[in-house]
């Protein structure tokens, strides 16, 4: 399913900003990190696979399963540095976002700024960090980043989202 965007001046501005940041020469002092999350179901097989009675045959597996809840996967991708980070959390709420952003800031502690490409989810804001870490520390962490929001319905621009979909 695809959401066809309305090509507005804001859409073009955000798209060009993200494309410009991808064109930058690799710089350890200003890494470009793409960030996204994906909710997943935790499933358990409830039937044993059907035994093979002949070699060369495809193994048959029943598609029935037991749902064991959900989890969230945060992905951070540094395309030009070849680094990929995956974090599993119980949910994608602001507190989980704040913790992961702090982890990324610590990984790139020597950077002058960290260019962060992400979508416009309501938790992807300074408020998530200040709510979790309080005002001073939340702002200190957030200010380590230069934020580049993808346009609405422009998720194809976020390399972390592409990686999660694979």
PDB file of C-alpha atoms in Angstrom:
ATOM      1  CA  UNK A   1       0.000   0.000   0.000  1.00  0.00           C
ATOM      2  CA  UNK A   2       1.340   3.429  -0.898  1.00  0.00           C
ATOM      3  CA  UNK A   3       0.381   6.866   0.320  1.00  0.00           C
ATOM      4  CA  UNK A   4       0.671   9.286  -2.559  1.00  0.00           C
ATOM      5  CA  UNK A   5       1.993  12.570  -1.212  1.00  0.00           C
ATOM      6  CA  UNK A   6       0.769  15.979  -2.088  1.00  0.00           C
ATOM      7  CA  UNK A   7       3.814  17.752  -3.491  1.00  0.00           C
ATOM      8  CA  UNK A   8       3.732  20.976  -1.511  1.00  0.00           C
ATOM      9  CA  UNK A   9       6.517  23.516  -0.980  1.00  0.00           C
ATOM     10  CA  UNK A  10       7.085  21.954   2.482  1.00  0.00           C
ATOM     11  CA  UNK A  11       7.358  18.471   0.941  1.00  0.00           C
ATOM     12  CA  UNK A  12       9.929  19.670  -1.597  1.00  0.00           C
ATOM     13  CA  UNK A  13      11.893  21.587   1.055  1.00  0.00           C
ATOM     14  CA  UNK A  14      12.146  18.571   3.361  1.00  0.00           C
ATOM     15  CA  UNK A  15      12.908  16.182   0.502  1.00  0.00           C
ATOM     16  CA  UNK A  16      15.703  18.414  -0.782  1.00  0.00           C
ATOM     17  CA  UNK A  17      17.092  18.818   2.753  1.00  0.00           C
ATOM     18  CA  UNK A  18      17.331  15.037   3.201  1.00  0.00           C
ATOM     19  CA  UNK A  19      18.806  14.530  -0.278  1.00  0.00           C
ATOM     20  CA  UNK A  20      21.356  17.299   0.365  1.00  0.00           C
ATOM     21  CA  UNK A  21      22.434  15.692   3.635  1.00  0.00           C
ATOM     22  CA  UNK A  22      22.907  12.350   1.839  1.00  0.00           C
ATOM     23  CA  UNK A  23      25.181  14.074  -0.697  1.00  0.00           C
ATOM     24  CA  UNK A  24      27.570  15.346   1.987  1.00  0.00           C
ATOM     25  CA  UNK A  25      31.062  13.901   1.986  1.00  0.00           C
ATOM     26  CA  UNK A  26      31.605  11.387   4.780  1.00  0.00           C
ATOM     27  CA  UNK A  27      32.774  13.259   7.873  1.00  0.00           C
ATOM     28  CA  UNK A  28      33.465  11.638  11.254  1.00  0.00           C
ATOM     29  CA  UNK A  29      32.717  14.943  12.970  1.00  0.00           C
ATOM     30  CA  UNK A  30      29.263  15.179  11.355  1.00  0.00           C
ATOM     31  CA  UNK A  31      27.919  11.664  10.796  1.00  0.00           C
ATOM     32  CA  UNK A  32      24.582  11.203   9.036  1.00  0.00           C
ATOM     33  CA  UNK A  33      22.337   8.742  10.876  1.00  0.00           C
ATOM     34  CA  UNK A  34      18.972   7.547   9.586  1.00  0.00           C
ATOM     35  CA  UNK A  35      16.537   6.518  12.297  1.00  0.00           C
ATOM     36  CA  UNK A  36      13.221   4.679  12.350  1.00  0.00           C
ATOM     37  CA  UNK A  37      11.181   2.132  14.260  1.00  0.00           C
ATOM     38  CA  UNK A  38       8.915  -0.774  13.469  1.00  0.00           C
ATOM     39  CA  UNK A  39       6.381  -2.629  15.598  1.00  0.00           C
ATOM     40  CA  UNK A  40       6.507  -6.412  15.293  1.00  0.00           C
ATOM     41  CA  UNK A  41       4.338  -9.270  16.511  1.00  0.00           C
ATOM     42  CA  UNK A  42       6.034 -11.946  18.589  1.00  0.00           C
ATOM     43  CA  UNK A  43       4.802 -15.280  17.254  1.00  0.00           C
ATOM     44  CA  UNK A  44       5.357 -18.865  18.330  1.00  0.00           C
ATOM     45  CA  UNK A  45       4.686 -21.930  16.204  1.00  0.00           C
ATOM     46  CA  UNK A  46       2.009 -24.128  17.723  1.00  0.00           C
ATOM     47  CA  UNK A  47       2.417 -27.167  15.458  1.00  0.00           C
ATOM     48  CA  UNK A  48       5.440 -29.229  14.594  1.00  0.00           C
ATOM     49  CA  UNK A  49       6.529 -29.131  10.931  1.00  0.00           C
ATOM     50  CA  UNK A  50       5.129 -31.960   8.814  1.00  0.00           C
ATOM     51  CA  UNK A  51       7.894 -34.601   8.515  1.00  0.00           C
ATOM     52  CA  UNK A  52       9.528 -35.027   5.112  1.00  0.00           C
ATOM     53  CA  UNK A  53       8.854 -38.412   3.581  1.00  0.00           C
ATOM     54  CA  UNK A  54      11.059 -37.929   0.502  1.00  0.00           C
ATOM     55  CA  UNK A  55      14.359 -36.150   0.033  1.00  0.00           C
ATOM     56  CA  UNK A  56      14.279 -33.187  -2.298  1.00  0.00           C
ATOM     57  CA  UNK A  57      10.787 -32.189  -1.179  1.00  0.00           C
ATOM     58  CA  UNK A  58       9.960 -28.840   0.326  1.00  0.00           C
ATOM     59  CA  UNK A  59       9.399 -28.886   4.071  1.00  0.00           C
ATOM     60  CA  UNK A  60       5.782 -28.117   4.918  1.00  0.00           C
ATOM     61  CA  UNK A  61       4.984 -25.835   7.827  1.00  0.00           C
ATOM     62  CA  UNK A  62       1.555 -24.978   9.155  1.00  0.00           C
ATOM     63  CA  UNK A  63       0.900 -21.248   9.367  1.00  0.00           C
ATOM     64  CA  UNK A  64      -1.003 -21.439  12.648  1.00  0.00           C
ATOM     65  CA  UNK A  65       0.728 -19.577  15.470  1.00  0.00           C
ATOM     66  CA  UNK A  66       0.326 -18.327  19.012  1.00  0.00           C
ATOM     67  CA  UNK A  67       0.570 -14.549  19.441  1.00  0.00           C
ATOM     68  CA  UNK A  68       2.956 -13.746  22.273  1.00  0.00           C
ATOM     69  CA  UNK A  69       2.641  -9.970  22.262  1.00  0.00           C
ATOM     70  CA  UNK A  70       4.456  -7.229  20.413  1.00  0.00           C
ATOM     71  CA  UNK A  71       7.795  -5.457  20.528  1.00  0.00           C
ATOM     72  CA  UNK A  72       9.382  -2.496  18.834  1.00  0.00           C
ATOM     73  CA  UNK A  73      12.572  -2.371  16.808  1.00  0.00           C
ATOM     74  CA  UNK A  74      14.511   0.885  16.573  1.00  0.00           C
ATOM     75  CA  UNK A  75      17.042   1.023  13.745  1.00  0.00           C
ATOM     76  CA  UNK A  76      19.826   3.544  13.288  1.00  0.00           C
ATOM     77  CA  UNK A  77      21.796   3.374  10.057  1.00  0.00           C
ATOM     78  CA  UNK A  78      24.917   5.331   9.165  1.00  0.00           C
ATOM     79  CA  UNK A  79      24.893   4.759   5.384  1.00  0.00           C
ATOM     80  CA  UNK A  80      28.338   6.135   4.525  1.00  0.00           C
ATOM     81  CA  UNK A  81      29.988   4.734   7.657  1.00  0.00           C
ATOM     82  CA  UNK A  82      28.482   1.289   7.124  1.00  0.00           C
ATOM     83  CA  UNK A  83      27.232   1.099  10.701  1.00  0.00           C
ATOM     84  CA  UNK A  84      23.880  -0.387  11.681  1.00  0.00           C
ATOM     85  CA  UNK A  85      22.390  -0.394  15.169  1.00  0.00           C
ATOM     86  CA  UNK A  86      19.257  -2.249  16.225  1.00  0.00           C
ATOM     87  CA  UNK A  87      17.528  -1.853  19.564  1.00  0.00           C
ATOM     88  CA  UNK A  88      14.519  -3.859  20.716  1.00  0.00           C
ATOM     89  CA  UNK A  89      12.153  -2.196  23.170  1.00  0.00           C
ATOM     90  CA  UNK A  90       8.738  -3.011  24.580  1.00  0.00           C
ATOM     91  CA  UNK A  91       7.184  -0.048  22.754  1.00  0.00           C
ATOM     92  CA  UNK A  92       7.983   3.088  20.777  1.00  0.00           C
ATOM     93  CA  UNK A  93       6.877   5.608  23.383  1.00  0.00           C
ATOM     94  CA  UNK A  94       8.786   8.794  24.171  1.00  0.00           C
ATOM     95  CA  UNK A  95      10.840   7.246  26.991  1.00  0.00           C
ATOM     96  CA  UNK A  96      12.103   4.444  24.714  1.00  0.00           C
ATOM     97  CA  UNK A  97      12.922   7.010  22.001  1.00  0.00           C
ATOM     98  CA  UNK A  98      14.804   9.169  24.523  1.00  0.00           C
ATOM     99  CA  UNK A  99      16.940   6.245  25.711  1.00  0.00           C
ATOM    100  CA  UNK A 100      17.886   5.237  22.161  1.00  0.00           C
ATOM    101  CA  UNK A 101      18.710   8.801  21.123  1.00  0.00           C
ATOM    102  CA  UNK A 102      20.982   9.071  24.166  1.00  0.00           C
ATOM    103  CA  UNK A 103      22.695   5.814  23.164  1.00  0.00           C
ATOM    104  CA  UNK A 104      23.313   7.168  19.669  1.00  0.00           C
ATOM    105  CA  UNK A 105      24.685  10.421  21.124  1.00  0.00           C
ATOM    106  CA  UNK A 106      27.087   8.375  23.269  1.00  0.00           C
ATOM    107  CA  UNK A 107      28.230   6.231  20.336  1.00  0.00           C
ATOM    108  CA  UNK A 108      29.112   9.408  18.430  1.00  0.00           C
ATOM    109  CA  UNK A 109      30.461  11.290  21.450  1.00  0.00           C
ATOM    110  CA  UNK A 110      33.315  12.826  19.424  1.00  0.00           C
ATOM    111  CA  UNK A 111      31.032  14.318  16.750  1.00  0.00           C
ATOM    112  CA  UNK A 112      30.456  18.073  16.577  1.00  0.00           C
ATOM    113  CA  UNK A 113      26.886  17.368  15.464  1.00  0.00           C
ATOM    114  CA  UNK A 114      25.006  14.249  14.441  1.00  0.00           C
ATOM    115  CA  UNK A 115      22.733  14.701  11.430  1.00  0.00           C
ATOM    116  CA  UNK A 116      19.634  12.662  12.234  1.00  0.00           C
ATOM    117  CA  UNK A 117      17.177  11.792   9.448  1.00  0.00           C
ATOM    118  CA  UNK A 118      13.810  10.616  10.760  1.00  0.00           C
ATOM    119  CA  UNK A 119      10.072  10.875  10.249  1.00  0.00           C
ATOM    120  CA  UNK A 120       7.603  13.095  12.068  1.00  0.00           C
ATOM    121  CA  UNK A 121       6.292  10.664  14.680  1.00  0.00           C
ATOM    122  CA  UNK A 122       4.979  12.629  17.655  1.00  0.00           C
ATOM    123  CA  UNK A 123       7.650  11.143  19.962  1.00  0.00           C
ATOM    124  CA  UNK A 124      10.504  12.272  17.711  1.00  0.00           C
ATOM    125  CA  UNK A 125      10.783  15.581  19.542  1.00  0.00           C
ATOM    126  CA  UNK A 126      12.768  17.332  22.247  1.00  0.00           C
ATOM    127  CA  UNK A 127       9.797  16.845  24.601  1.00  0.00           C
ATOM    128  CA  UNK A 128      10.431  13.087  24.759  1.00  0.00           C
ATOM    129  CA  UNK A 129      13.945  13.741  26.046  1.00  0.00           C
ATOM    130  CA  UNK A 130      13.005  16.487  28.494  1.00  0.00           C
ATOM    131  CA  UNK A 131      10.125  14.383  29.852  1.00  0.00           C
ATOM    132  CA  UNK A 132      12.458  11.439  30.433  1.00  0.00           C
ATOM    133  CA  UNK A 133      15.774  13.113  31.384  1.00  0.00           C
ATOM    134  CA  UNK A 134      14.378  16.428  32.638  1.00  0.00           C
ATOM    135  CA  UNK A 135      14.922  19.800  31.003  1.00  0.00           C
ATOM    136  CA  UNK A 136      18.696  20.332  31.233  1.00  0.00           C
ATOM    137  CA  UNK A 137      19.950  16.872  30.298  1.00  0.00           C
ATOM    138  CA  UNK A 138      17.206  16.376  27.692  1.00  0.00           C
ATOM    139  CA  UNK A 139      18.192  19.599  25.913  1.00  0.00           C
ATOM    140  CA  UNK A 140      21.889  18.730  26.189  1.00  0.00           C
ATOM    141  CA  UNK A 141      21.317  15.402  24.404  1.00  0.00           C
ATOM    142  CA  UNK A 142      18.910  16.862  21.809  1.00  0.00           C
ATOM    143  CA  UNK A 143      21.353  19.663  20.955  1.00  0.00           C
ATOM    144  CA  UNK A 144      23.958  17.076  19.901  1.00  0.00           C
ATOM    145  CA  UNK A 145      21.781  16.482  16.830  1.00  0.00           C
ATOM    146  CA  UNK A 146      20.864  18.416  13.706  1.00  0.00           C
ATOM    147  CA  UNK A 147      17.417  17.090  12.831  1.00  0.00           C
ATOM    148  CA  UNK A 148      16.297  16.443   9.249  1.00  0.00           C
ATOM    149  CA  UNK A 149      12.645  15.404   9.111  1.00  0.00           C
ATOM    150  CA  UNK A 150      11.431  13.533   6.058  1.00  0.00           C
ATOM    151  CA  UNK A 151       8.325  14.968   4.406  1.00  0.00           C
ATOM    152  CA  UNK A 152       4.933  13.471   5.213  1.00  0.00           C
ATOM    153  CA  UNK A 153       4.515  10.366   3.015  1.00  0.00           C
ATOM    154  CA  UNK A 154       8.216  10.602   2.164  1.00  0.00           C
ATOM    155  CA  UNK A 155       9.363   7.558   4.105  1.00  0.00           C
ATOM    156  CA  UNK A 156      11.145   6.256   1.011  1.00  0.00           C
ATOM    157  CA  UNK A 157      13.779   8.920   1.809  1.00  0.00           C
ATOM    158  CA  UNK A 158      14.687   7.315   5.141  1.00  0.00           C
ATOM    159  CA  UNK A 159      17.312   4.611   4.711  1.00  0.00           C
ATOM    160  CA  UNK A 160      16.555   3.141   8.149  1.00  0.00           C
ATOM    161  CA  UNK A 161      12.952   2.591   7.119  1.00  0.00           C
ATOM    162  CA  UNK A 162      14.113   0.870   3.944  1.00  0.00           C
ATOM    163  CA  UNK A 163      16.372  -1.395   5.987  1.00  0.00           C
ATOM    164  CA  UNK A 164      13.575  -2.293   8.413  1.00  0.00           C
ATOM    165  CA  UNK A 165      11.277  -3.180   5.522  1.00  0.00           C
ATOM    166  CA  UNK A 166      13.849  -5.596   4.136  1.00  0.00           C
TER     167      UNK A 166
END
